[in-house]
Coordinates of C-alpha atoms in Angstrom, one line a residue:
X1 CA 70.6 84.3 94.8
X2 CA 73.3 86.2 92.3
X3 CA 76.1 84.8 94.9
X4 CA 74.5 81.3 94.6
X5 CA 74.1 81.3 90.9
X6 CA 78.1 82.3 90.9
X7 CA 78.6 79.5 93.5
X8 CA 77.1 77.2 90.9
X9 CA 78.8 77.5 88.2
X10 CA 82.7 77.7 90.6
X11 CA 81.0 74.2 91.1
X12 CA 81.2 72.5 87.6
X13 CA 83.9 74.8 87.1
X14 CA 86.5 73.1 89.7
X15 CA 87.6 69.4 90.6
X16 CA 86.3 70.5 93.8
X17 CA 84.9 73.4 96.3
X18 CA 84.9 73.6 100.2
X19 CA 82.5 76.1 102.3
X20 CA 82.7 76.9 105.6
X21 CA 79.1 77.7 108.2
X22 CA 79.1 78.5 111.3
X23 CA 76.1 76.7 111.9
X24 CA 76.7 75.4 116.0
X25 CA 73.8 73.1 114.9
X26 CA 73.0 70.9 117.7
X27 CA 76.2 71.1 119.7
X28 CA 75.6 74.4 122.1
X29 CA 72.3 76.1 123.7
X30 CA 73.0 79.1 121.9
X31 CA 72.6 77.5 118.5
X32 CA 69.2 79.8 117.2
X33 CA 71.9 82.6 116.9
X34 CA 73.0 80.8 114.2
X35 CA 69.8 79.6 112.2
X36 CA 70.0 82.3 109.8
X37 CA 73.4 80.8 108.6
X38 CA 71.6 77.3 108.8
X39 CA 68.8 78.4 106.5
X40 CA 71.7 79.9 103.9
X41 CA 73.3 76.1 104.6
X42 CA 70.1 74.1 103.7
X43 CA 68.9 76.7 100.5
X44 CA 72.3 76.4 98.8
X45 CA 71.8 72.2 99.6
X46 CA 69.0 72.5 97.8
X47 CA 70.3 74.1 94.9
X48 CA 73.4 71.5 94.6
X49 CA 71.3 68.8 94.3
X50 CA 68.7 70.0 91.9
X51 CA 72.2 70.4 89.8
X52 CA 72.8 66.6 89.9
X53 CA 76.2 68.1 92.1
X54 CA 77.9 65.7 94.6
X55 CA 77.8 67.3 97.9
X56 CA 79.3 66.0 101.1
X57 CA 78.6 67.6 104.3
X58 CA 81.6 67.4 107.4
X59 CA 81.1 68.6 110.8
X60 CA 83.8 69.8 113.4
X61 CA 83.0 69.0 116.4
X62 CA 83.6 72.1 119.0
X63 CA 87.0 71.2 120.5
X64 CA 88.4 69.2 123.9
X65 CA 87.0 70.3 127.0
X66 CA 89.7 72.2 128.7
X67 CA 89.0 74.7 131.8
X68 CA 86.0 74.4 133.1
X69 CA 85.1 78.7 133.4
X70 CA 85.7 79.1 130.2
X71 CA 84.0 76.0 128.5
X72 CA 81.0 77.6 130.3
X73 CA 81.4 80.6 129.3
X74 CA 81.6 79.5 125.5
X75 CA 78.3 77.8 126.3
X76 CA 76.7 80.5 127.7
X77 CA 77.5 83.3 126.4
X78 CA 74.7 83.9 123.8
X79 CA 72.1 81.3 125.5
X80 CA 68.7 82.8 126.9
X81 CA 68.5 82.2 129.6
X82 CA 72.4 82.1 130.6
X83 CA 72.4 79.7 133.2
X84 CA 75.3 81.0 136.0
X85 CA 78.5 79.3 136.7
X86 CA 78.2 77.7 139.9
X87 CA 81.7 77.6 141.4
X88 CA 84.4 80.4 141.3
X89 CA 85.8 80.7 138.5
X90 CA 89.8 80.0 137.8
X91 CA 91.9 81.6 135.3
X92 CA 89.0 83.7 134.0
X93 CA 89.1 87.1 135.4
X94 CA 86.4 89.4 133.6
X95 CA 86.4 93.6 134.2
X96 CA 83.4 96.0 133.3
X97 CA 85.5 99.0 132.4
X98 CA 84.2 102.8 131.1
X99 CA 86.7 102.9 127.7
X100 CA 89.2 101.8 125.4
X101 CA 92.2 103.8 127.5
X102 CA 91.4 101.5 130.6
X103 CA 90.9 98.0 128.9
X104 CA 94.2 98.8 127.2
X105 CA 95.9 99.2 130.8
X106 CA 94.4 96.9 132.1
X107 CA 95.9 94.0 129.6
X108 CA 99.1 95.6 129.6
X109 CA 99.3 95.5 133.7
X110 CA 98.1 92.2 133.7
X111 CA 100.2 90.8 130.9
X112 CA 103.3 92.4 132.0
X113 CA 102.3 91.0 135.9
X114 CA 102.1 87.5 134.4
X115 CA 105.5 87.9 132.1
X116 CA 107.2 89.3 135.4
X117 CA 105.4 86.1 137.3
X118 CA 106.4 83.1 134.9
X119 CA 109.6 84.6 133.3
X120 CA 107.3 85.1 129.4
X121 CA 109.2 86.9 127.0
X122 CA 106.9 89.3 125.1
X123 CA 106.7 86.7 121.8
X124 CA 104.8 84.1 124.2
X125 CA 102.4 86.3 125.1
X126 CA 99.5 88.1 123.1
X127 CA 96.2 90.2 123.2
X128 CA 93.2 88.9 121.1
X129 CA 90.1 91.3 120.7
X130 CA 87.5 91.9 118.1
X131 CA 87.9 95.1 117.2
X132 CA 92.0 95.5 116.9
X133 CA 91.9 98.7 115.0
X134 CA 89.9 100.2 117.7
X135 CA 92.3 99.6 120.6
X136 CA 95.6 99.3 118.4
X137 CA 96.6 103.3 119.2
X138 CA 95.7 102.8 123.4
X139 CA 97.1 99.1 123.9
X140 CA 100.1 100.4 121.7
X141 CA 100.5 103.6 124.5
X142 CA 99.9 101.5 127.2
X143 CA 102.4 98.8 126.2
X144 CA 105.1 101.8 125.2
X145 CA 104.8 102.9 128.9
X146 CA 105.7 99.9 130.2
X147 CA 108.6 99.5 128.0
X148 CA 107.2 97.5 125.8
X149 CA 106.5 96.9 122.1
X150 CA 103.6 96.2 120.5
X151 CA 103.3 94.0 117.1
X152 CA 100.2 94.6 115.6
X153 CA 99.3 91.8 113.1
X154 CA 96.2 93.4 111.4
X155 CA 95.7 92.1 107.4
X156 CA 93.9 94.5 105.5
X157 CA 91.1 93.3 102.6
X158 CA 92.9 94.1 99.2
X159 CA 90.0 96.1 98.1
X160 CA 90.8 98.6 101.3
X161 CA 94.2 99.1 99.3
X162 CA 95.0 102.5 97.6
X163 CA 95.3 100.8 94.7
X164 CA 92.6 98.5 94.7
X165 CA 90.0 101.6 95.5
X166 CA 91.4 103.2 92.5
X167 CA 90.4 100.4 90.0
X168 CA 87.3 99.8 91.8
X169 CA 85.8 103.8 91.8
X170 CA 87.0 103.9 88.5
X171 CA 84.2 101.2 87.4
X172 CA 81.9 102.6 89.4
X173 CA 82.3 106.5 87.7
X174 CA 82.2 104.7 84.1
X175 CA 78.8 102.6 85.2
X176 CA 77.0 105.7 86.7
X177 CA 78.2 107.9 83.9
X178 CA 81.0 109.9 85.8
X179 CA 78.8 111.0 88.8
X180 CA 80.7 113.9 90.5
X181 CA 81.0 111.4 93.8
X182 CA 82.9 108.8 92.0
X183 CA 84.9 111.2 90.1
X184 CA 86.0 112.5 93.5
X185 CA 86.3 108.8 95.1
X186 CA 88.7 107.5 91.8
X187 CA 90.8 111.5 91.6
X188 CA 91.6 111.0 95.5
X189 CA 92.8 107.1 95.4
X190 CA 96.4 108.7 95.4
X191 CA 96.8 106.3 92.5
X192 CA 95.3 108.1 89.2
X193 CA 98.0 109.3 86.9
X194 CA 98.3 112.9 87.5
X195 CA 100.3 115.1 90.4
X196 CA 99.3 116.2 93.6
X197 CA 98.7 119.2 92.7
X198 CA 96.9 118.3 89.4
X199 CA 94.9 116.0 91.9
X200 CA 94.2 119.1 93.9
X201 CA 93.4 121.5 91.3
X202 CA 90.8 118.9 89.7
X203 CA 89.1 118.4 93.0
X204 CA 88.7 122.1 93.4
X205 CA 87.4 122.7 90.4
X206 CA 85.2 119.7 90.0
X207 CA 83.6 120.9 93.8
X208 CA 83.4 125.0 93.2
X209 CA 82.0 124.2 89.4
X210 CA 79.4 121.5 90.6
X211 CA 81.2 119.3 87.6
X212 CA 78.7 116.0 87.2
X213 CA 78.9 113.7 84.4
X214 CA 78.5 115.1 80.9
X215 CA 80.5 118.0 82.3
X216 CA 83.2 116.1 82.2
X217 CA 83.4 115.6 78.6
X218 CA 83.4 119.7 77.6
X219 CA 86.1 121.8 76.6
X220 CA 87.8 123.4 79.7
X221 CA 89.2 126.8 78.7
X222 CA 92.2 126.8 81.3
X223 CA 95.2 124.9 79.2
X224 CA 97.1 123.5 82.7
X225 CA 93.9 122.2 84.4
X226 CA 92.9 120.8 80.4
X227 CA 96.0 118.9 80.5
X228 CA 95.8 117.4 83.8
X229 CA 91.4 116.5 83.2
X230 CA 92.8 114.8 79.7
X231 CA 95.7 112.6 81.8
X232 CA 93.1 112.0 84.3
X233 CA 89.9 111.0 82.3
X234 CA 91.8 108.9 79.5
X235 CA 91.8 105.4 81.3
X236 CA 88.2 106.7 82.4
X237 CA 87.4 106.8 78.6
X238 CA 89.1 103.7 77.7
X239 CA 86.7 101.8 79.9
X240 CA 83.4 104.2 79.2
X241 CA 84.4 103.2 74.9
X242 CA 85.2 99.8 75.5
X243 CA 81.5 99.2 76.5
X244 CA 82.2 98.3 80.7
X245 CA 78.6 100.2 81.1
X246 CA 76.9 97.3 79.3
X247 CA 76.0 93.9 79.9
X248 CA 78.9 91.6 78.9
X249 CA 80.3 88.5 79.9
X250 CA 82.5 88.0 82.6
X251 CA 85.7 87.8 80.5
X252 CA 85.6 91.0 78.6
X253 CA 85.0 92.5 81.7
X254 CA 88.6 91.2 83.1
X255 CA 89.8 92.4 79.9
X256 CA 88.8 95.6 80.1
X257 CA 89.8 96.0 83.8
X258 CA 93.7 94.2 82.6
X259 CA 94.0 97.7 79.7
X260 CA 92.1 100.0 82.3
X261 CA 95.3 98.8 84.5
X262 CA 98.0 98.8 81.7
X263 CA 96.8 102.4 80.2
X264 CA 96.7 104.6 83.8
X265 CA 99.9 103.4 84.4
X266 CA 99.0 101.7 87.5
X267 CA 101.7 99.2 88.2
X268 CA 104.6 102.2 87.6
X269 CA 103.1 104.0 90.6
X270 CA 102.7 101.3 92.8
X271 CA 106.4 100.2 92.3
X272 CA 107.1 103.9 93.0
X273 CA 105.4 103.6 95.9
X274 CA 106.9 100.4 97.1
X275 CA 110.5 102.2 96.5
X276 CA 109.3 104.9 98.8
X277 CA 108.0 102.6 101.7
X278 CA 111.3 100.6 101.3
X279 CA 113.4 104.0 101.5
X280 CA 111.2 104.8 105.0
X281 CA 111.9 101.0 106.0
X282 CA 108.1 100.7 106.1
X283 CA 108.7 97.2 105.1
X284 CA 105.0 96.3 105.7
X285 CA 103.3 98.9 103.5
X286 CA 105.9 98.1 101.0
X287 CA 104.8 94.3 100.9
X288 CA 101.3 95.3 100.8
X289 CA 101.5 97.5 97.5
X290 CA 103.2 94.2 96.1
X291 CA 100.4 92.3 97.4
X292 CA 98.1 94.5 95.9
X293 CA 98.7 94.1 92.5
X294 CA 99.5 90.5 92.4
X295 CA 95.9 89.8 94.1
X296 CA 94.3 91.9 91.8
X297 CA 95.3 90.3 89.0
X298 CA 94.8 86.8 90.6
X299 CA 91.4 87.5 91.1
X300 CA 90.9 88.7 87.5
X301 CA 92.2 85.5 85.7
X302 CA 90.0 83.3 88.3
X303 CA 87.6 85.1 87.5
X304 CA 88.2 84.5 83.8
X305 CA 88.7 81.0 84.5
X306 CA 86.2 79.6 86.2
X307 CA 83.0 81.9 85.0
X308 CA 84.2 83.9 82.3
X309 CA 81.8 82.9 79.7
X310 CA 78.7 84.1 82.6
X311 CA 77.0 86.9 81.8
X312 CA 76.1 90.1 83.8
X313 CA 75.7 93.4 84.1
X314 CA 78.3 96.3 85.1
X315 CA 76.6 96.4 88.9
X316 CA 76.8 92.3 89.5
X317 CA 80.2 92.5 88.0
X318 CA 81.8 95.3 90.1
X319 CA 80.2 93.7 93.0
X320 CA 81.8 89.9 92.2
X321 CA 84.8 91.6 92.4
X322 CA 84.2 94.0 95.1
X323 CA 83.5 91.0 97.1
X324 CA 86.7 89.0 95.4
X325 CA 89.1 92.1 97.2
X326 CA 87.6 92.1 100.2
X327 CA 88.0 88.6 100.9
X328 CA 91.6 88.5 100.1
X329 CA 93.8 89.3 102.9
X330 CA 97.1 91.7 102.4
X331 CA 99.4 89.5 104.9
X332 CA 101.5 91.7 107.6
X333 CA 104.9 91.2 107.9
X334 CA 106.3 87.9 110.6
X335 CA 106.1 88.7 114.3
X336 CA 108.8 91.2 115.0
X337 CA 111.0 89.2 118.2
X338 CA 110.5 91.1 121.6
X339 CA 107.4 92.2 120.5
X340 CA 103.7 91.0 122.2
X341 CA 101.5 89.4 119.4
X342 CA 98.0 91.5 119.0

């Protein structure tokens, strides 16, 4: 309902919005798998309308029949009962094997068999699964073996970022009032502003001392480990004085999060990092820190600009824009030539 309230008001906010459901309404036999996402689709109908909102609905039809194996199997895949292909099938070729190791061989054998077969170079063939960062390391091996490399284009949610889980436990330690957890969550981000060894010292101490919220805020008799607590906690604070543990409006969150992001220093360290990657000619990690920040604060001044006058509390904020960096995509770098696609 929060998400649909938020939909709303993107709706008189913009010239105009487009969703996408998955719906498979009346065009396959497997189309109650989907009727959950039709329910979504009719409620948040509904809702538009009541709003006086123009709505107009477009469906894609599935696409152009092409081999006949596999536009069965796209039909019968999820159906019950699955009703069996009656011929033998061509260019299909399905294998029930015992783990990751042997699926991974058996792609690269067959790939490399059909390359070998039809003169392919690597960059016209590719490996599509749904779990690529389970079978990245073996397919990876596999192809090496052959003599082969292995491009793996796998775009990482911004909110996965070092970076991004820095801002994002930060919020959360200020909203539950520095719960030892979130402390531990923001100090081990790799992006708060002390050392590594200040980071390593602090997370000792905070585990061997059971250090929970108010403890936070008392004198600490050691003078190094102060120091490195003070450097630590004082974009904490900034956020925990400014109010972020109250209900607000969407704006003076963003503005909050923008000093919380000035005041730890946070861009400095990701250039830093970016200078490093560059130095290891880790182009593509490099790119993503760049990424990072500049989707960050994209998201912040939509956020400001479409609903910032909307009210809510610290949780259905940091969840907005939890959701906001997990549904923006840090792009990999272009195909590397010679290279098969995954």
């Amino acid at each position: 309902l929060k998400t649909c309230r938020m939909f709303l008001a993107l709706c008189k906010a913009c010239k105009s919005v487009t969703l996408s459901f998955r719906t498979d309404s009346g065009f396959g036999r497997d189309a109650e798998l989907f009727a959950p996402v039709q329910e979504g689709y009719e409620c948040l109908h509904r809702m538009v309308l009541q709003q006086g909102l123009a709505w107009t609905k477009i469906d894609l039809r599935p696409r152009q029949k092409g081999e006949p194996s596999l536009d069965h199997l796209e039909r019968e895949l999820f159906a019950r009962p699955a009703v069996a292909y009656a011929k033998t099938p061509e260019g299909l070729e399905l294998a029930a094997l015992h783990d990751g190791e042997l699926e991974a061989e058996r792609a690269a054998g067959a790939l490399e068999g059909w390359m070998r077969r039809d003169g392919l170079s690597p960059e016209e063939v590719a490996v599509v699964c749904q779990e690529p960062q389970a079978y990245a390391g073996a397919l990876e091996r596999a192809f090496a073996r052959r003599g082969l490399r292995l491009y793996v284009d796998d775009p990482q949610g911004c909110a996965f970022h070092p970076a991004a889980r820095y801002l994002l436990s930060a919020l959360q330690a200020v909203r539950r009032g520095y719960a030892q957890e979130d402390m531990i969550r923001c100090l081990k981000s790799g992006y708060a502003p002390v050392t590594q060894t200040q980071q390593d010292e602090l997370e000792i101490w905070m585990l061997e001392n059971s250090v929970s919220r108010r403890d936070f805020l008392r004198p600490v008799e050691n003078k190094r480990l102060a120091m490195a607590l003070s450097a630590f906690l004082a974009p904490l604070e900034y956020l925990r004085e400014g109010g972020f543990a109250r209900r607000r409006s969407v704006k003076e969150f963003c503005r909050l999060c923008y000093g919380f992001m000035e005041k730890s220093g946070l861009k400095t360290r990701l250039n830093r990092a970016i200078a490093r990657f560059e130095r290891l000619g880790q182009a593509c990690e490099a790119g993503r820190c760049a990424q990072a920040w500049d989707e960050t604060l994209r998201i912040l001044d939509q956020a400001v600009e479409i609903c910032g006058e909307e009210t809510l509390d610290p949780g259905e904020f940091l969840q907005f824009l939890r959701a906001g960096l997990v549904n923006t995509q840090l792009m990999a770098l272009p195909q590397d030539r010679g290279a098969v696609y995954f």
